[in-house]
Coordinates of C-alpha atoms in Angstrom, one line a residue:
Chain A
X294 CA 27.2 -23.8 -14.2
X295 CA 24.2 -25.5 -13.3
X296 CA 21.4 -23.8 -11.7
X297 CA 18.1 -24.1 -10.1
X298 CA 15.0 -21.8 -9.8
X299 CA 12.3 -21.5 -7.4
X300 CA 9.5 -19.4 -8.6
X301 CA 7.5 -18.8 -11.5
X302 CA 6.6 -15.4 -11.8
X303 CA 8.0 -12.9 -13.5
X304 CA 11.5 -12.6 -12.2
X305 CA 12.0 -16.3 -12.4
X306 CA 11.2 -15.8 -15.7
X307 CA 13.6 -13.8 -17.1
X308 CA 16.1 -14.5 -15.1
X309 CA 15.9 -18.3 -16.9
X310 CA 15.4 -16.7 -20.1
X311 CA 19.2 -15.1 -19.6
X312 CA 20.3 -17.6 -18.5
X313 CA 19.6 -20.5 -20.4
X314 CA 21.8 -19.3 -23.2
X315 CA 25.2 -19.6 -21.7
X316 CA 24.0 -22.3 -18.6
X317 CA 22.1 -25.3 -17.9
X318 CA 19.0 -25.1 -16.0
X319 CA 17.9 -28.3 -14.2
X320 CA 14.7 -27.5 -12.2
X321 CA 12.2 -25.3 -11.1
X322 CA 9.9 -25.5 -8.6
X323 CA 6.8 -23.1 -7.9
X324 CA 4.0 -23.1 -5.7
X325 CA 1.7 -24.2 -9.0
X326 CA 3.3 -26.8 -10.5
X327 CA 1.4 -25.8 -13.5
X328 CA 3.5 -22.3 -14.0
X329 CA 6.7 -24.6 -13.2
X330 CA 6.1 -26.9 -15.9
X331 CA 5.1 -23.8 -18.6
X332 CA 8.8 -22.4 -17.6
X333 CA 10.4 -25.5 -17.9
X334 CA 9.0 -26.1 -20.8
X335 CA 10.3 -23.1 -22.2
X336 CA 13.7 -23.8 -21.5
X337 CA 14.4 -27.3 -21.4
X338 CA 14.2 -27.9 -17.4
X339 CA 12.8 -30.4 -14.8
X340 CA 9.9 -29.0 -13.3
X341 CA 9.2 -30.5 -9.3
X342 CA 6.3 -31.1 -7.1
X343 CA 8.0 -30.9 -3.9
X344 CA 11.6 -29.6 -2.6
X345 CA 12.3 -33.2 -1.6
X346 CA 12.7 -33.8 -5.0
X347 CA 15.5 -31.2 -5.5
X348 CA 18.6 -32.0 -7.2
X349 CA 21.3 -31.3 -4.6
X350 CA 24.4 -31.3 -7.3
X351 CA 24.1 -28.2 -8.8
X352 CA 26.5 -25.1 -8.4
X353 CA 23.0 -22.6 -7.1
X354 CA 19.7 -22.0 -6.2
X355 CA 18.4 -19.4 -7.6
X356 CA 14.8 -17.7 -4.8
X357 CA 12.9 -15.3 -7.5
X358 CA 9.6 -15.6 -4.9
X359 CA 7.9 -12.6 -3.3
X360 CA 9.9 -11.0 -0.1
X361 CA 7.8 -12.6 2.3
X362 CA 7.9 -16.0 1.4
X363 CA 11.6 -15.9 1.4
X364 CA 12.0 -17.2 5.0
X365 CA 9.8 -19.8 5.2
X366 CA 11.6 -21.3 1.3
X367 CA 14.9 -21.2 2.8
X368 CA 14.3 -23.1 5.8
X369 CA 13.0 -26.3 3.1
X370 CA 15.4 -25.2 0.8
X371 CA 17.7 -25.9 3.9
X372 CA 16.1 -29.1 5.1
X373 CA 17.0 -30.5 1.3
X374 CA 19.8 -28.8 0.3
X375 CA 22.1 -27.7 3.0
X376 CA 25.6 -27.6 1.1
X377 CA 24.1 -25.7 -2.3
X378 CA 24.8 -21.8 -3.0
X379 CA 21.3 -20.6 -2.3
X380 CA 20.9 -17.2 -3.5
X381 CA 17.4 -14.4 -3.1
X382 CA 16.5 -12.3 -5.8
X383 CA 15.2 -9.2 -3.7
X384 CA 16.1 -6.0 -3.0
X385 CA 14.8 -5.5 0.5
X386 CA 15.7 -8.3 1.9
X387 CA 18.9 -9.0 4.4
X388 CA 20.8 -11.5 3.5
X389 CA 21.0 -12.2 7.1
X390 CA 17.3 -13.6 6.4
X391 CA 19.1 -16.3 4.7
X392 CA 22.3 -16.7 6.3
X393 CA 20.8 -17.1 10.0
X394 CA 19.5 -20.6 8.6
X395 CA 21.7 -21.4 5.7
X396 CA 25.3 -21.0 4.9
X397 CA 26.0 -21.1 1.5
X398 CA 23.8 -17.9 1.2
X399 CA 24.1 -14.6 -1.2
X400 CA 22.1 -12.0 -3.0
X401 CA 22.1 -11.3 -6.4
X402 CA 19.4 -8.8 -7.1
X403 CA 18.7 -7.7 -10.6
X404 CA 17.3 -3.6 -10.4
X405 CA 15.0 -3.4 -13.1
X406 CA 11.4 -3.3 -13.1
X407 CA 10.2 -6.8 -15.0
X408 CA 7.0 -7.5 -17.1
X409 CA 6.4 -10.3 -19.0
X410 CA 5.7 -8.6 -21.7
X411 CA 8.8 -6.4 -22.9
X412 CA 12.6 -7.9 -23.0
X413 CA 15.0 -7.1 -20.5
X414 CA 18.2 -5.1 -21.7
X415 CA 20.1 -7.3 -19.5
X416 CA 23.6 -5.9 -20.2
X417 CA 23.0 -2.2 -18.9
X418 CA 20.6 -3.8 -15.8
X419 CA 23.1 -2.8 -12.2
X420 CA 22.9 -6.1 -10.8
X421 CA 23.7 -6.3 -7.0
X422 CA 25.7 -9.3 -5.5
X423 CA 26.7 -10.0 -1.9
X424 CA 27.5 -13.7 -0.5
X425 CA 28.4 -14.9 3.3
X426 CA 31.5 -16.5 1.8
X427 CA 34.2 -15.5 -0.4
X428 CA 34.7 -18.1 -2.8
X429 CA 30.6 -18.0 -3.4
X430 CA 30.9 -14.0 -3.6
X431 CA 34.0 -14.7 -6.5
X432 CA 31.2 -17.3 -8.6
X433 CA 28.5 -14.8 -8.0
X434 CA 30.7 -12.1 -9.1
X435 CA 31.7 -14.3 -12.4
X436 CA 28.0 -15.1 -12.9
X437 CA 26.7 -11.7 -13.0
X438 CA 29.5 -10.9 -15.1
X439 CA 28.4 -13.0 -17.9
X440 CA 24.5 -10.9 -18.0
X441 CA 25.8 -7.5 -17.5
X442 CA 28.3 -4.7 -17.6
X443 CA 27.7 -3.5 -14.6
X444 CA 28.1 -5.8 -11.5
X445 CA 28.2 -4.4 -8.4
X446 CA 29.1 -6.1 -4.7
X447 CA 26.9 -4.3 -2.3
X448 CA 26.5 -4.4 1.6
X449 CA 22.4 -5.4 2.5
X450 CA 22.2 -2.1 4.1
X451 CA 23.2 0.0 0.8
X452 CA 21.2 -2.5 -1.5
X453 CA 17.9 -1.9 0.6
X454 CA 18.5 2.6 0.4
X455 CA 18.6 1.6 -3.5
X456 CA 15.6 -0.5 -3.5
X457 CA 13.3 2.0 -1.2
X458 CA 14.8 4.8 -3.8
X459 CA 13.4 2.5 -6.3
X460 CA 10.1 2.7 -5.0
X461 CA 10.3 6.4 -5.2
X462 CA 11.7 6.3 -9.0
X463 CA 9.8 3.5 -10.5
X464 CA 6.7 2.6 -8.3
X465 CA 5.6 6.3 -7.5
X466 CA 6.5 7.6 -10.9
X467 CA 4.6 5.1 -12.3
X468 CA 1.9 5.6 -10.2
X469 CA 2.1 9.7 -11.2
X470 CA 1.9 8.3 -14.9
X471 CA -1.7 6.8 -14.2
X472 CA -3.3 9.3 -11.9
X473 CA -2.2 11.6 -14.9
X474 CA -4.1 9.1 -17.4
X475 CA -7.4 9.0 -14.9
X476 CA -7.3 12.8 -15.4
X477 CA -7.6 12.6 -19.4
X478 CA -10.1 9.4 -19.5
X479 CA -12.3 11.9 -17.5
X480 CA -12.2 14.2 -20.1
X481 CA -11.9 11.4 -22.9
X482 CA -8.9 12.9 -24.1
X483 CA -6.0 10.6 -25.5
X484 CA -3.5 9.6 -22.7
X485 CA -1.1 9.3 -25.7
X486 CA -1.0 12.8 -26.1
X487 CA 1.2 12.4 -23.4
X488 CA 3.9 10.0 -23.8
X489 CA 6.4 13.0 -25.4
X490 CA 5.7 14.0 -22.2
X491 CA 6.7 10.9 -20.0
X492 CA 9.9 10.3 -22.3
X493 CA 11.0 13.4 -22.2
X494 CA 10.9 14.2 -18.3
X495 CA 12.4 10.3 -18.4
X496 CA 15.5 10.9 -20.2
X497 CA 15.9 14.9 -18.4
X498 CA 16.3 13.1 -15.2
X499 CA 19.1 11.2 -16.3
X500 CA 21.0 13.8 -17.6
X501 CA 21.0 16.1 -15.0
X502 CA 20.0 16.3 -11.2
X503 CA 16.1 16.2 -11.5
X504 CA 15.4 19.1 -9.2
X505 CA 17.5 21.3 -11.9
X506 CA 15.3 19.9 -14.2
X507 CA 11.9 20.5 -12.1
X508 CA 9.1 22.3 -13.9
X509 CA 5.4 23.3 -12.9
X510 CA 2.8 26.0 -11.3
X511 CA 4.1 24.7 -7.5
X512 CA 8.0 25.9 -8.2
X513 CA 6.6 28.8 -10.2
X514 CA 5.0 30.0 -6.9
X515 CA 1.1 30.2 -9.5
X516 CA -1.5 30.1 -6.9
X517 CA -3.8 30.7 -9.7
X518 CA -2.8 27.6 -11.0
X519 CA -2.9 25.6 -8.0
X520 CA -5.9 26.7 -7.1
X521 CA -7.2 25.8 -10.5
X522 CA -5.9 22.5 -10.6
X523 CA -7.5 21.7 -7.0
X524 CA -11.0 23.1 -8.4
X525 CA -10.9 21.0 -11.4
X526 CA -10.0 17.6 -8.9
X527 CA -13.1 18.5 -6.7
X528 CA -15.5 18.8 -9.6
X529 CA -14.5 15.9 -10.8
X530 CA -14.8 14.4 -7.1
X531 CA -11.5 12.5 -7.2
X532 CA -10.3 14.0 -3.4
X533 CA -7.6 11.2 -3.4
X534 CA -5.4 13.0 -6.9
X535 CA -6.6 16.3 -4.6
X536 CA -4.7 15.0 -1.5
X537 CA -1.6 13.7 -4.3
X538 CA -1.5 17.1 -5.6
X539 CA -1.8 19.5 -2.4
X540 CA 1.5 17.2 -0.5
X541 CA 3.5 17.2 -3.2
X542 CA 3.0 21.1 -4.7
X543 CA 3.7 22.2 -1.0
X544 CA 6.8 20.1 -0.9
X545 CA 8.0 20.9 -4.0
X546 CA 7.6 24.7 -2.7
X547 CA 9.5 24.2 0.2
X548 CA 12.1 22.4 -1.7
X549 CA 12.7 24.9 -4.1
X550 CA 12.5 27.5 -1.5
X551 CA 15.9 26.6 0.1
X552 CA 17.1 26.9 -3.6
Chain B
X112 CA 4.9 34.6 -42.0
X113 CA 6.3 37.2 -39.7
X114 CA 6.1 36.6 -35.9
X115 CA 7.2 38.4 -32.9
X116 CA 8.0 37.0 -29.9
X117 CA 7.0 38.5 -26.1
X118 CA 9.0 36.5 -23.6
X119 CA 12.6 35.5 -23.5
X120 CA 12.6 32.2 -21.6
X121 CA 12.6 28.6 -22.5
X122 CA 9.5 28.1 -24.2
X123 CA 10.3 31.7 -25.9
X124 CA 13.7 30.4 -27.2
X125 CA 12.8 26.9 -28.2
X126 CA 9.4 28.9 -30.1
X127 CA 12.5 30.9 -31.9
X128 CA 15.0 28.4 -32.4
X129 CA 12.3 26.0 -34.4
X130 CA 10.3 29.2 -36.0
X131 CA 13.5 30.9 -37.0
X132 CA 14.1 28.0 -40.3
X133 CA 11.4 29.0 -41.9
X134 CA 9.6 32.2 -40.8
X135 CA 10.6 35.8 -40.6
X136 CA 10.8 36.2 -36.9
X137 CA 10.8 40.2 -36.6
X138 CA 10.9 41.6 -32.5
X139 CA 11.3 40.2 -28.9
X140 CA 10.6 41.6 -26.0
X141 CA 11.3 40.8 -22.2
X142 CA 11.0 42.3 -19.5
X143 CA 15.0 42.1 -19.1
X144 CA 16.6 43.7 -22.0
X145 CA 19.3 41.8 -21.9
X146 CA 17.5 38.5 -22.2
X147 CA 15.6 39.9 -25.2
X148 CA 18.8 41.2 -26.9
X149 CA 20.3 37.2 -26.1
X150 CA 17.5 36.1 -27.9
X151 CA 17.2 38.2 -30.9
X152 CA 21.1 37.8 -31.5
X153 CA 20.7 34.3 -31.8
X154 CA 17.5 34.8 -34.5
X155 CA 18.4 37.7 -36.5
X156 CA 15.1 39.7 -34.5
X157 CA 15.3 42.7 -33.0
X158 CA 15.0 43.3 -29.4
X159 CA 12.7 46.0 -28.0
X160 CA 12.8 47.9 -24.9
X161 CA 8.9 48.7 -24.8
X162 CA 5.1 47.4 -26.0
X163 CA 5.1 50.9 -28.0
X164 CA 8.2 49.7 -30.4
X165 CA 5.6 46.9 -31.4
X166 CA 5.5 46.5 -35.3
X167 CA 1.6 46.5 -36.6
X168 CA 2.4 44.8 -39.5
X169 CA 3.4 41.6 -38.1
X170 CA 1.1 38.4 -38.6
X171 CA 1.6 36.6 -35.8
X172 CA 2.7 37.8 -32.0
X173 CA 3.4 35.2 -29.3
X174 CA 3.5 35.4 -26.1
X175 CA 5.5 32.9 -24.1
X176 CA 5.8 34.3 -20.3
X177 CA 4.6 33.1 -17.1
X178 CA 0.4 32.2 -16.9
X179 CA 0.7 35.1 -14.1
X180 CA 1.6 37.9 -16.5
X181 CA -0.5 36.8 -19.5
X182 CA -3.6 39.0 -18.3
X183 CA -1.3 42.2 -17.9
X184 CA 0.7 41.7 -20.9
X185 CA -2.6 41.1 -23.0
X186 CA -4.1 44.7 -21.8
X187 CA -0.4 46.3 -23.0
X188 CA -0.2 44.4 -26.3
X189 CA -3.9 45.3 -27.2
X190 CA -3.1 48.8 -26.9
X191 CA -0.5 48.8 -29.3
X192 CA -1.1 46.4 -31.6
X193 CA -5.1 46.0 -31.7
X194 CA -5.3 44.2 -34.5
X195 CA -3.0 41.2 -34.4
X196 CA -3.3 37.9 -34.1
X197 CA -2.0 36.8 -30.7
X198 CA -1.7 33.9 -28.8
X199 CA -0.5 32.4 -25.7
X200 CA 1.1 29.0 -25.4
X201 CA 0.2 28.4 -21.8
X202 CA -1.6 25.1 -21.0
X203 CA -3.6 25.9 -18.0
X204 CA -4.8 29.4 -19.1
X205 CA -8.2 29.9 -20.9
X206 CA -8.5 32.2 -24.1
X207 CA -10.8 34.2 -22.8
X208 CA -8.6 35.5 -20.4
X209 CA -7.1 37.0 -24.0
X210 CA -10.5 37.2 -25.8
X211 CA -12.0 39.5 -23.4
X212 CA -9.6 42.2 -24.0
X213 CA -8.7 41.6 -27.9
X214 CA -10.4 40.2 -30.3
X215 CA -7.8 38.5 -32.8
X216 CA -6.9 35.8 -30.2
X217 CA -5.8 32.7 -30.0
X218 CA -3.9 29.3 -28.1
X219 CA -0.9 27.6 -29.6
X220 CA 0.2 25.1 -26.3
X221 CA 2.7 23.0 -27.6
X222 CA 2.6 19.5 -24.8
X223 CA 5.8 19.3 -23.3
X224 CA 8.8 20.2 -21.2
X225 CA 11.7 22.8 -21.9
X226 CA 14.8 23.2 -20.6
X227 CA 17.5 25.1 -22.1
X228 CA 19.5 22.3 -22.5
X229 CA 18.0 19.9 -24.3
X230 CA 16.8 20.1 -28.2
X231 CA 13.1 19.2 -28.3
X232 CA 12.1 17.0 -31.1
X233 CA 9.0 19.3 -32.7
X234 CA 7.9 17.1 -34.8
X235 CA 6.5 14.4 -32.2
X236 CA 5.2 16.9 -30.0
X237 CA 1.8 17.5 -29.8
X238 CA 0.4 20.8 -30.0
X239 CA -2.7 22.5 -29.1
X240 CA -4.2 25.5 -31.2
X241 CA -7.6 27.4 -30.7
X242 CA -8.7 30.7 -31.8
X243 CA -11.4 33.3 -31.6
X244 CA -11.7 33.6 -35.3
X245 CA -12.2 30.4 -37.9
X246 CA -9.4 32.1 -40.2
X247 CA -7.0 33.1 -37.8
X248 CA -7.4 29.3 -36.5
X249 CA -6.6 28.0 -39.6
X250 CA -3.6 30.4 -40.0
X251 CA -2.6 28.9 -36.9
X252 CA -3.2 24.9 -37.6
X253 CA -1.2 26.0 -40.8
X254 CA 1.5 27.2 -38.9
X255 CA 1.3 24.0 -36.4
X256 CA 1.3 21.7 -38.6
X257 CA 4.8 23.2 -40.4
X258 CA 6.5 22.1 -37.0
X259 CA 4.5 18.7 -35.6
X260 CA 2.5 16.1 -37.2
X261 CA 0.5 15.9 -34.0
X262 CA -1.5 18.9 -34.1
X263 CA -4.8 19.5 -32.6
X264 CA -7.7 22.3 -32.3
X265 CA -8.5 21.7 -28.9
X266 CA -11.4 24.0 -26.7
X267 CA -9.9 25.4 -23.4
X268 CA -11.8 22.7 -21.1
X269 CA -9.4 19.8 -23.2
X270 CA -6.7 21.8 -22.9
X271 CA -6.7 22.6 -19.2
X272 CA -7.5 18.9 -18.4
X273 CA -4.5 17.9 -20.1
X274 CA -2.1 20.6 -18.3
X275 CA -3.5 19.1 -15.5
X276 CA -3.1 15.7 -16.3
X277 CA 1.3 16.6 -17.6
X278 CA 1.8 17.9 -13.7
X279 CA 1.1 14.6 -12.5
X280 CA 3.1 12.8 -15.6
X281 CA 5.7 15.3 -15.5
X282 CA 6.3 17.4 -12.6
X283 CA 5.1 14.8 -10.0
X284 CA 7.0 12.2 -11.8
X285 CA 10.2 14.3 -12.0
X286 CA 9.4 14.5 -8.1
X287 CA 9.6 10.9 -7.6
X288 CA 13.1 10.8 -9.2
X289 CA 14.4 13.8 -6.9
X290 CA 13.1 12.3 -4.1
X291 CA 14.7 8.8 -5.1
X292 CA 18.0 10.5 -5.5
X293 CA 17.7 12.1 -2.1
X294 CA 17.6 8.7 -0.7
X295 CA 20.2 7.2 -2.8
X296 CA 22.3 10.5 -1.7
X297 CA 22.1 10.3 1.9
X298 CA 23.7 6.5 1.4
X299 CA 26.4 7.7 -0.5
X300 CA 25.2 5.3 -3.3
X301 CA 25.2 6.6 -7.0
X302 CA 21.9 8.0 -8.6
X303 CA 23.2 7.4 -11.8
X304 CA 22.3 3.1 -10.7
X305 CA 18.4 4.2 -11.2
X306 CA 18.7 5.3 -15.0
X307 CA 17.7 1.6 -16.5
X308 CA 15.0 1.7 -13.9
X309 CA 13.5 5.0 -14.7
X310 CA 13.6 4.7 -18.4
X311 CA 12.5 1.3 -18.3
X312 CA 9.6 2.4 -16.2
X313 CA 8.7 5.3 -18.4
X314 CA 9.2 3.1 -21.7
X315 CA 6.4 0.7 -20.5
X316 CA 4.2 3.6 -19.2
X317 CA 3.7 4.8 -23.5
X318 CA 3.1 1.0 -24.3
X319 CA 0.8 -0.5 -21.9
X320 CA -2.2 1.0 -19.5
X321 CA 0.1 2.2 -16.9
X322 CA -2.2 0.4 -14.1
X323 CA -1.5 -2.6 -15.7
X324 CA 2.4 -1.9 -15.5
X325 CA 2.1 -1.1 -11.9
X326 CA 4.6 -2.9 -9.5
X327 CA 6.0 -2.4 -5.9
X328 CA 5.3 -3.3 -2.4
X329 CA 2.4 -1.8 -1.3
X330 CA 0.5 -3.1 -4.3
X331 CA 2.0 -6.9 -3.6
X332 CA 0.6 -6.0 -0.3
X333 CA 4.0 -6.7 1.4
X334 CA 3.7 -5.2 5.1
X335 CA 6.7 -6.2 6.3
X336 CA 8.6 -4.0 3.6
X337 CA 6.2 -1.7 3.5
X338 CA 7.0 -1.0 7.2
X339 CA 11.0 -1.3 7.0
X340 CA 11.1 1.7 3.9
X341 CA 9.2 3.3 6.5
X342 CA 11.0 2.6 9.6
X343 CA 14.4 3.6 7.3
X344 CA 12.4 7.1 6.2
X345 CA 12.2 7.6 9.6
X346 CA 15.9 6.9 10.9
X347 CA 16.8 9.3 7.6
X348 CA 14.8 12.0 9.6
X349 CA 12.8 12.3 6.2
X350 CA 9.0 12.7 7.8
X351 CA 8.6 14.9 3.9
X352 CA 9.7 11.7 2.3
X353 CA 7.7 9.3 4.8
X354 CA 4.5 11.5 4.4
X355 CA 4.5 10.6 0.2
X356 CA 5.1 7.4 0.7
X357 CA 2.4 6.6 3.2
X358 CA 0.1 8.5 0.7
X359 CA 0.5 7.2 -2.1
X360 CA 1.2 3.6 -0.8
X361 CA -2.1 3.8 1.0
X362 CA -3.7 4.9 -2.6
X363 CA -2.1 2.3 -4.5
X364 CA -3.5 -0.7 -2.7
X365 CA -6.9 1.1 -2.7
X366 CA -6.8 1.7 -6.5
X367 CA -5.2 -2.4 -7.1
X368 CA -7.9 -3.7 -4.4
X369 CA -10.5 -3.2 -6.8
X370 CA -9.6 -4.8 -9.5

């Protein structure tokens, strides 16, 4: 199969990096041509100035850009090459974003969180394919196939209720993981200490349904606690962990309430 | 050394379960009988009905019950045993709320989460000791340091700061995921699709600044999604849901503004 990127970020990345074992990569193109030509330089590919340059023989286009600048790509990408598979990356968008201007169009949307710095364990990542045509939906499926065990063809309206529950598991959590470490740098304590911690909670919740697992003062009903905690945010002035703490103590009450 | 044990939950079975290899562990009490007799069935102890079965001659009593009860059952254990070491393993509660009624007091807090279910790995966890008295706190890094190789003589204020910090990176975390699975539930789509996610994001929280790792919408600034998760949290009826998100959406492109 040969396949073209556009984007350089971290996405793009990988996603070559997979792919370049078992496929041949022609071009990329990026907004700086200078992060084009480092990824094609990685793995043996064209890098482009301009879409007109875009090879229109190869089997898909591969979008690995930011949400928002999917529309106005497709509509070039469409202008150049209106007969290739042309495929987003994303998890919130429709593929109707695609497929109002362009019909060779399909999703294949990878959900894992990506950093350029750790390796993607590609072969347990769900990946997420849908496609406005069945034969394109049969070489998506057969792509995806080749990366990872688990390959799943999935509506637009099902894959964007698993990408806003991503936000919520990997975005927020994440978040929760630094306010915790602004709370120990205060105190110059180790956020290391921690990381037990962080794995441990990690690997309860998938085992078993995380509110089983839920610990802490809130479900415990400890107003002493509480209270303690909120004193110990206002001395240290930080009213925004504060407002963090009050929403989600009182909704974790309520929840486990209706227990 | 020959503990008792006051308290018959999870921190008080996990205590016994790792103590149990190499110590004498002698009584347990709770205030349900029947949990105490589970307990000391398990351990070769002896469960006790009341405070006034206490044996003096232990060296060590622990007392593992909710930070609620610790003042009361501090007053009861000082009557009867005036003269033993004891110590709580609560995180958020200071030792002078023991100090002030007994002298031979003490902290042993290990740093992480229980459940029933799952064994804990001892030796990575950290733990916390302080005492009143400098040879009663070395009995008790001894006695530390025969389970973890992460032990630490901590004051309260270092202690409570942490606590504080492992409700944000635990119980606010495990929040995120419940709340995740909520809105992966109410799609009929399985939870179970998350689990690479939420390892991976906890994996790269214990190797790199988690600021740095941050990723998402609202720190990409992307409106447009920003404002579909929300107009989706609202046709879910979810205002709970929708109220966390706006929060801590609003706080994350505060905290990545300014860097």
């Amino acid at each position: 199969m040969r396949i073209s990127i556009i984007g350089a970020g971290r996405v793009a990345y990988h996603l070559a990096k997979v792919l370049h074992a078992e496929h041949q990569l022609t071009q990329v193109y990026s907004r700086s041509f200078e992060r084009a030509q480092r990824l094609a330089d990685q793995f043996n590919m064209q890098a482009i100035h301009s879409y007109a340059e875009l090879n229109p023989s190869v089997d898909l286009i591969i979008i690995a850009v930011s949400d928002q600048s999917i529309p106005q790509v497709i509509q070039e990408l469409h202008h150049y090459v209106p007969n290739v598979l042309i495929v987003h990356t994303s998890g919130s968008t429709h593929l109707d974003v695609l497929k109002q201007v362009h019909t060779r169009s399909g999703v294949f949307y990878p959900l894992q969180t990506f950093s350029v710095e750790r390796e993607i364990d590609w072969c347990s990542t769900p990946l997420f394919i849908e496609a406005n045509d069945l034969i394109d939906q049969q070489y998506l499926l057969k792509l995806a196939s080749s990366l990872s065990e688990k390959v799943y063809a999935y509506s637009s309206a099902q894959r964007l209720s698993l990408h806003l529950a991503a936000v919520f598991a990997c975005n927020f959590s994440n978040y929760c993981y630094d306010m915790a470490k602004q709370v120990v740098d205060a105190q110059s304590v180790d956020f290391s200490l921690l990381y037990p911690l962080i794995l441990e909670t990690a690997q309860k919740a998938v085992q078993q349904d995380p509110r089983a697992m839920q610990t802490g003062p809130a479900i415990r009903g400890d107003q002493n606690i509480l209270a303690m905690h909120q004193n110990m945010l206002n001395v240290m002035n930080r009213s925004d962990l504060s407002q963090v703490y009050t929403l989600l103590s009182q909704q974790l009450v309520e929840r486990h309430q209706s227990k």
